[in-house]
mmCIF file of C-alpha atoms in Angstrom:
data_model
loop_
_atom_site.group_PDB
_atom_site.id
_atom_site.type_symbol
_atom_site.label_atom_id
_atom_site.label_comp_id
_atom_site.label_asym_id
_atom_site.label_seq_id
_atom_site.Cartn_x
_atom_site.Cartn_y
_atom_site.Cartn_z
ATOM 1 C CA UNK A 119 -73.444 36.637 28.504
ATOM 2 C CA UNK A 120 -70.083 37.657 30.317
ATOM 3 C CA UNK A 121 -70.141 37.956 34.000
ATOM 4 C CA UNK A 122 -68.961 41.226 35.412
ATOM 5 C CA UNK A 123 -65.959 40.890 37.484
ATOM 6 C CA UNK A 124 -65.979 42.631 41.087
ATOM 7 C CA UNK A 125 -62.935 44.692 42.952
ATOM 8 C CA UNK A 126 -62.250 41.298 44.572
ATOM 9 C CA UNK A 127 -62.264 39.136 41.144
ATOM 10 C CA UNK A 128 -59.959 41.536 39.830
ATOM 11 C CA UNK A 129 -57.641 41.775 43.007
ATOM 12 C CA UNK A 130 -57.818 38.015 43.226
ATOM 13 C CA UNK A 131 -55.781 37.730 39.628
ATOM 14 C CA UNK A 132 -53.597 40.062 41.002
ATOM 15 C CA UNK A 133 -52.837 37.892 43.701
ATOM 16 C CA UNK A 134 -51.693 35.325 41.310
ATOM 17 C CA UNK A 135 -49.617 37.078 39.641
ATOM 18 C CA UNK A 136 -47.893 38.191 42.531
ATOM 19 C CA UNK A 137 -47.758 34.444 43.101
ATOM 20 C CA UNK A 138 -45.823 34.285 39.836
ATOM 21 C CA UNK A 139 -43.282 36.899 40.797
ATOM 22 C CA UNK A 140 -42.616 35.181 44.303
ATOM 23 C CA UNK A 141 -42.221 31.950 42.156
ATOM 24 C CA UNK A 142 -39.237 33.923 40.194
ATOM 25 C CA UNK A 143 -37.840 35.307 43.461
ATOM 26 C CA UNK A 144 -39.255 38.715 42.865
ATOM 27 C CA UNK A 145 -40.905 40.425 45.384
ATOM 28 C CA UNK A 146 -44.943 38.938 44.822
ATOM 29 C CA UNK A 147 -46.526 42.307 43.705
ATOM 30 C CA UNK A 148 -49.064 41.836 40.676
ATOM 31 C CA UNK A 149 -51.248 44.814 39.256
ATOM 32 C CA UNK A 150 -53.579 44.761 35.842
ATOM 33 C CA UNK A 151 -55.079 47.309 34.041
ATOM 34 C CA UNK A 152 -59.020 46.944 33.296
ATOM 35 C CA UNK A 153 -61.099 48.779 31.077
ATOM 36 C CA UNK A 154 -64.910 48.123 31.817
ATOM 37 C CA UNK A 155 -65.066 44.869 32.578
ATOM 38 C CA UNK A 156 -61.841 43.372 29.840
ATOM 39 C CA UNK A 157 -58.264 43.060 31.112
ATOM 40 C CA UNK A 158 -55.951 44.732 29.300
ATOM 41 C CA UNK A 159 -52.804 43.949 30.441
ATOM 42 C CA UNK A 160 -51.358 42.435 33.563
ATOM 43 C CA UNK A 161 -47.718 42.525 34.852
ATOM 44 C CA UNK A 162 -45.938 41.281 37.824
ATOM 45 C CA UNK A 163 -42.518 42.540 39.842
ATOM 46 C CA UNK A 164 -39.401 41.538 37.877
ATOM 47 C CA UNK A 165 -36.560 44.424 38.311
ATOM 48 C CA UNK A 166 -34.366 41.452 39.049
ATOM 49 C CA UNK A 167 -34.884 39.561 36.097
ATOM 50 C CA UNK A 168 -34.942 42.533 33.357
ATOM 51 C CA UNK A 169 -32.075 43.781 35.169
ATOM 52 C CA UNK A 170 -34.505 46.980 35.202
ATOM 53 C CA UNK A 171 -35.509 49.156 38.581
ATOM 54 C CA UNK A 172 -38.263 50.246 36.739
ATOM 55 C CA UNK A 173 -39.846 47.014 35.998
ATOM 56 C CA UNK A 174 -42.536 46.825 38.746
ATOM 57 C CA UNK A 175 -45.696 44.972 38.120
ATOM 58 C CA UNK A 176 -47.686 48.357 37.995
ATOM 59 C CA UNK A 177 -45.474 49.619 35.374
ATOM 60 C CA UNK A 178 -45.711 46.368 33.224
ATOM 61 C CA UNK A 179 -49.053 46.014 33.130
ATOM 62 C CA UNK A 180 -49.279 50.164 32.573
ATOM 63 C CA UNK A 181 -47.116 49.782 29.251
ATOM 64 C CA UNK A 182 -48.661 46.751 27.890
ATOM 65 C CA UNK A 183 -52.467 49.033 28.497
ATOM 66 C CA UNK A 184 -50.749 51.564 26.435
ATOM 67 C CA UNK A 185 -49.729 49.590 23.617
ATOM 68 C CA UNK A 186 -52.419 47.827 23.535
ATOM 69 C CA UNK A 187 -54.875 50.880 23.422
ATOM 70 C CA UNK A 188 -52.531 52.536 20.919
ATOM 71 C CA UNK A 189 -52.688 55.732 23.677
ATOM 72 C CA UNK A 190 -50.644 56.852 26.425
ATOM 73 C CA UNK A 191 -53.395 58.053 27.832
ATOM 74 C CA UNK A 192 -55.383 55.572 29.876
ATOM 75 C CA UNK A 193 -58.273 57.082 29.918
ATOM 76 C CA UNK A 194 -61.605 55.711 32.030
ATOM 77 C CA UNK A 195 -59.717 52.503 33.476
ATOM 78 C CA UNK A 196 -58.837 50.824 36.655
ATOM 79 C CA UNK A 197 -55.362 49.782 37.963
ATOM 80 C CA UNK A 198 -55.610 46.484 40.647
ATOM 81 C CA UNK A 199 -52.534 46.648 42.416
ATOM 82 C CA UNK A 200 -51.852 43.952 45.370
ATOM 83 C CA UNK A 201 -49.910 45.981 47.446
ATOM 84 C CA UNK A 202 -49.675 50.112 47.712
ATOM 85 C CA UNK A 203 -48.288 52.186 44.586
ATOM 86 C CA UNK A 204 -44.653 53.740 45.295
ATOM 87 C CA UNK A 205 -43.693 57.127 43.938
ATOM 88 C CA UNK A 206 -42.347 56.202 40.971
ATOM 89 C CA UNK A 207 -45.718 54.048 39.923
ATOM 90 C CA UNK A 208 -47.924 56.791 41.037
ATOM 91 C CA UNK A 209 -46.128 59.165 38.716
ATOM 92 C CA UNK A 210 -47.195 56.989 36.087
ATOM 93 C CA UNK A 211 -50.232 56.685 37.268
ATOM 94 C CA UNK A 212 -50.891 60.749 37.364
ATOM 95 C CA UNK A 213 -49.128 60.429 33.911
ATOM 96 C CA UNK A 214 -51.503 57.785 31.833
ATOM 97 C CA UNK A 215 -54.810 59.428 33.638
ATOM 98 C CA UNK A 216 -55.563 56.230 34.834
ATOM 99 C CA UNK A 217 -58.890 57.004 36.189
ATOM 100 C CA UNK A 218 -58.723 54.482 39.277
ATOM 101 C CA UNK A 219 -56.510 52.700 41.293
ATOM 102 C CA UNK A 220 -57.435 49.646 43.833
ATOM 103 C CA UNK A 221 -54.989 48.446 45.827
ATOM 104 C CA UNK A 222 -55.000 45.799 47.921
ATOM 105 C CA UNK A 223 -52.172 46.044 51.282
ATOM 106 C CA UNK A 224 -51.031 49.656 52.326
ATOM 107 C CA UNK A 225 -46.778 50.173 52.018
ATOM 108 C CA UNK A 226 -46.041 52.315 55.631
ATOM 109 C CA UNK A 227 -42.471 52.750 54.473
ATOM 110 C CA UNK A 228 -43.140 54.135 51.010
ATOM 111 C CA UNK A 229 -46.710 53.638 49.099
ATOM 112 C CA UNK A 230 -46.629 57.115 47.427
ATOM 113 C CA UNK A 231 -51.046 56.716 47.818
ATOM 114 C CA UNK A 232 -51.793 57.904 51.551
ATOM 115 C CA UNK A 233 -49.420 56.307 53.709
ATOM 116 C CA UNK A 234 -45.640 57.740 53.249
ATOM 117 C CA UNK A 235 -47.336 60.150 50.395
ATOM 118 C CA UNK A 236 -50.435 61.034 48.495
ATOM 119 C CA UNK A 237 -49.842 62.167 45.319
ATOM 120 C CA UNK A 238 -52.804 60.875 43.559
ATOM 121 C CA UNK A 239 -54.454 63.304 45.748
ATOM 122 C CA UNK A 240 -52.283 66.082 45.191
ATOM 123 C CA UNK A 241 -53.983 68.937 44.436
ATOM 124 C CA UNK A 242 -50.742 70.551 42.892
ATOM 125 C CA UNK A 243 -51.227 68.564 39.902
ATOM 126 C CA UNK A 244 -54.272 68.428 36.771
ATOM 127 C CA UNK A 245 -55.186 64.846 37.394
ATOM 128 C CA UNK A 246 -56.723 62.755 40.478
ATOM 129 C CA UNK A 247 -56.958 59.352 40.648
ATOM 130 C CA UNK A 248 -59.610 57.532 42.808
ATOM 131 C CA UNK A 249 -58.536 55.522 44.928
ATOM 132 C CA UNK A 250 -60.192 52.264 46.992
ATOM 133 C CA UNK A 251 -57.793 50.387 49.242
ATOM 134 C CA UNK A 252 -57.998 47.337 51.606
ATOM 135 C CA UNK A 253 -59.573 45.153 49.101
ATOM 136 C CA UNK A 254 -58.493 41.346 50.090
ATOM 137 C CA UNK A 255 -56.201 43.404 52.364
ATOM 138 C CA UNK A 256 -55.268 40.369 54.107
ATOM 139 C CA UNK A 257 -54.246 37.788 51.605
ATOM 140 C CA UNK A 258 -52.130 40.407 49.940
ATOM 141 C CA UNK A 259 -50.327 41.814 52.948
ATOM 142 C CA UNK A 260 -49.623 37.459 53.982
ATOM 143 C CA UNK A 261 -48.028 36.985 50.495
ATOM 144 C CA UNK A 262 -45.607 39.470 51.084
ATOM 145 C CA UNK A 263 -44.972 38.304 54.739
ATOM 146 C CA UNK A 264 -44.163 34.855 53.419
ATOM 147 C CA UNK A 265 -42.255 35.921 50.532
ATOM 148 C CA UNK A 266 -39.861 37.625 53.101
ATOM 149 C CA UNK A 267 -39.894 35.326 55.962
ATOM 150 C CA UNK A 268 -38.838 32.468 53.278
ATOM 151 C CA UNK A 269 -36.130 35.000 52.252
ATOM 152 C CA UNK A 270 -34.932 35.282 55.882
ATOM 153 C CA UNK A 271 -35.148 31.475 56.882
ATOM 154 C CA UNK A 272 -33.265 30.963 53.421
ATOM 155 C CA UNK A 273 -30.148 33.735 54.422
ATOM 156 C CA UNK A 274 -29.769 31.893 57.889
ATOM 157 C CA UNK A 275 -28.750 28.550 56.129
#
């Protein structure tokens, strides 16, 4: 019998795909789409190597669910993202009727789901997402620190 994966299982293979985009000098943001307990799709940040602003993990991993599903519509799932959704992600969030999102470190400067914005919230439009936030809060927000203080210390040389 399968064991059913947790919030933290899921976030934790998040993490490691964030690992992978920090290994190809993207900024280390992971996110997978899960529908019950089976992964769908994953995805990890690389706008630098597509050559495509568009290509954050969140919308990866929200294109392969579709194709994979045969729908645009992502109906009754769960998107584990490591760090806060921007605008442009929770757009296509609202869009696919994802039915969840989980993120792991809040984004002050411009996570589009409570802290610069809310617009999974939004009353203005015909679908909400829940949301849960902080899980392995911690480990996600530290990747990101080290990604950029390596990226400093590597500019000074």
């Amino acid at each position: 019998m399968a064991s059913i994966l947790n919030d933290e299982d899921w976030m934790r293979h998040a993490l490691t795909l964030a690992q992978q985009a920090a290994e190809q000098g993207e900024v280390p943001v992971g996110a997978l789409v899960v529908k019950g307990n089976e992964l769908l799709s994953e995805g990890w940040n690389q706008p630098i190597m597509q050559s495509d602003p568009t290509a954050h993990a969140e919308i990866i991993a929200i294109r392969h669910a579709a194709q994979k599903l045969n729908n645009y519509r992502l109906l009754d799932t769960t998107l584990y993202v490591t760090i806060e959704p921007c605008s442009m992600c929770a757009g296509a969030i609202i869009h696919s009727r994802i039915a969840r999102v989980v993120f792991g470190a809040p984004e002050p400067r411009a996570g589009a789901v409570g802290s610069a914005l809310n617009l999974l919230q939004n009353e203005q439009f015909n679908h909400r997402t829940e949301v849960s936030s902080g899980i392995l809060e911690q480990e996600c927000a530290q990747i990101l620190k080290d990604f950029f203080r390596l990226k400093r210390k590597m500019a000074k040389k």
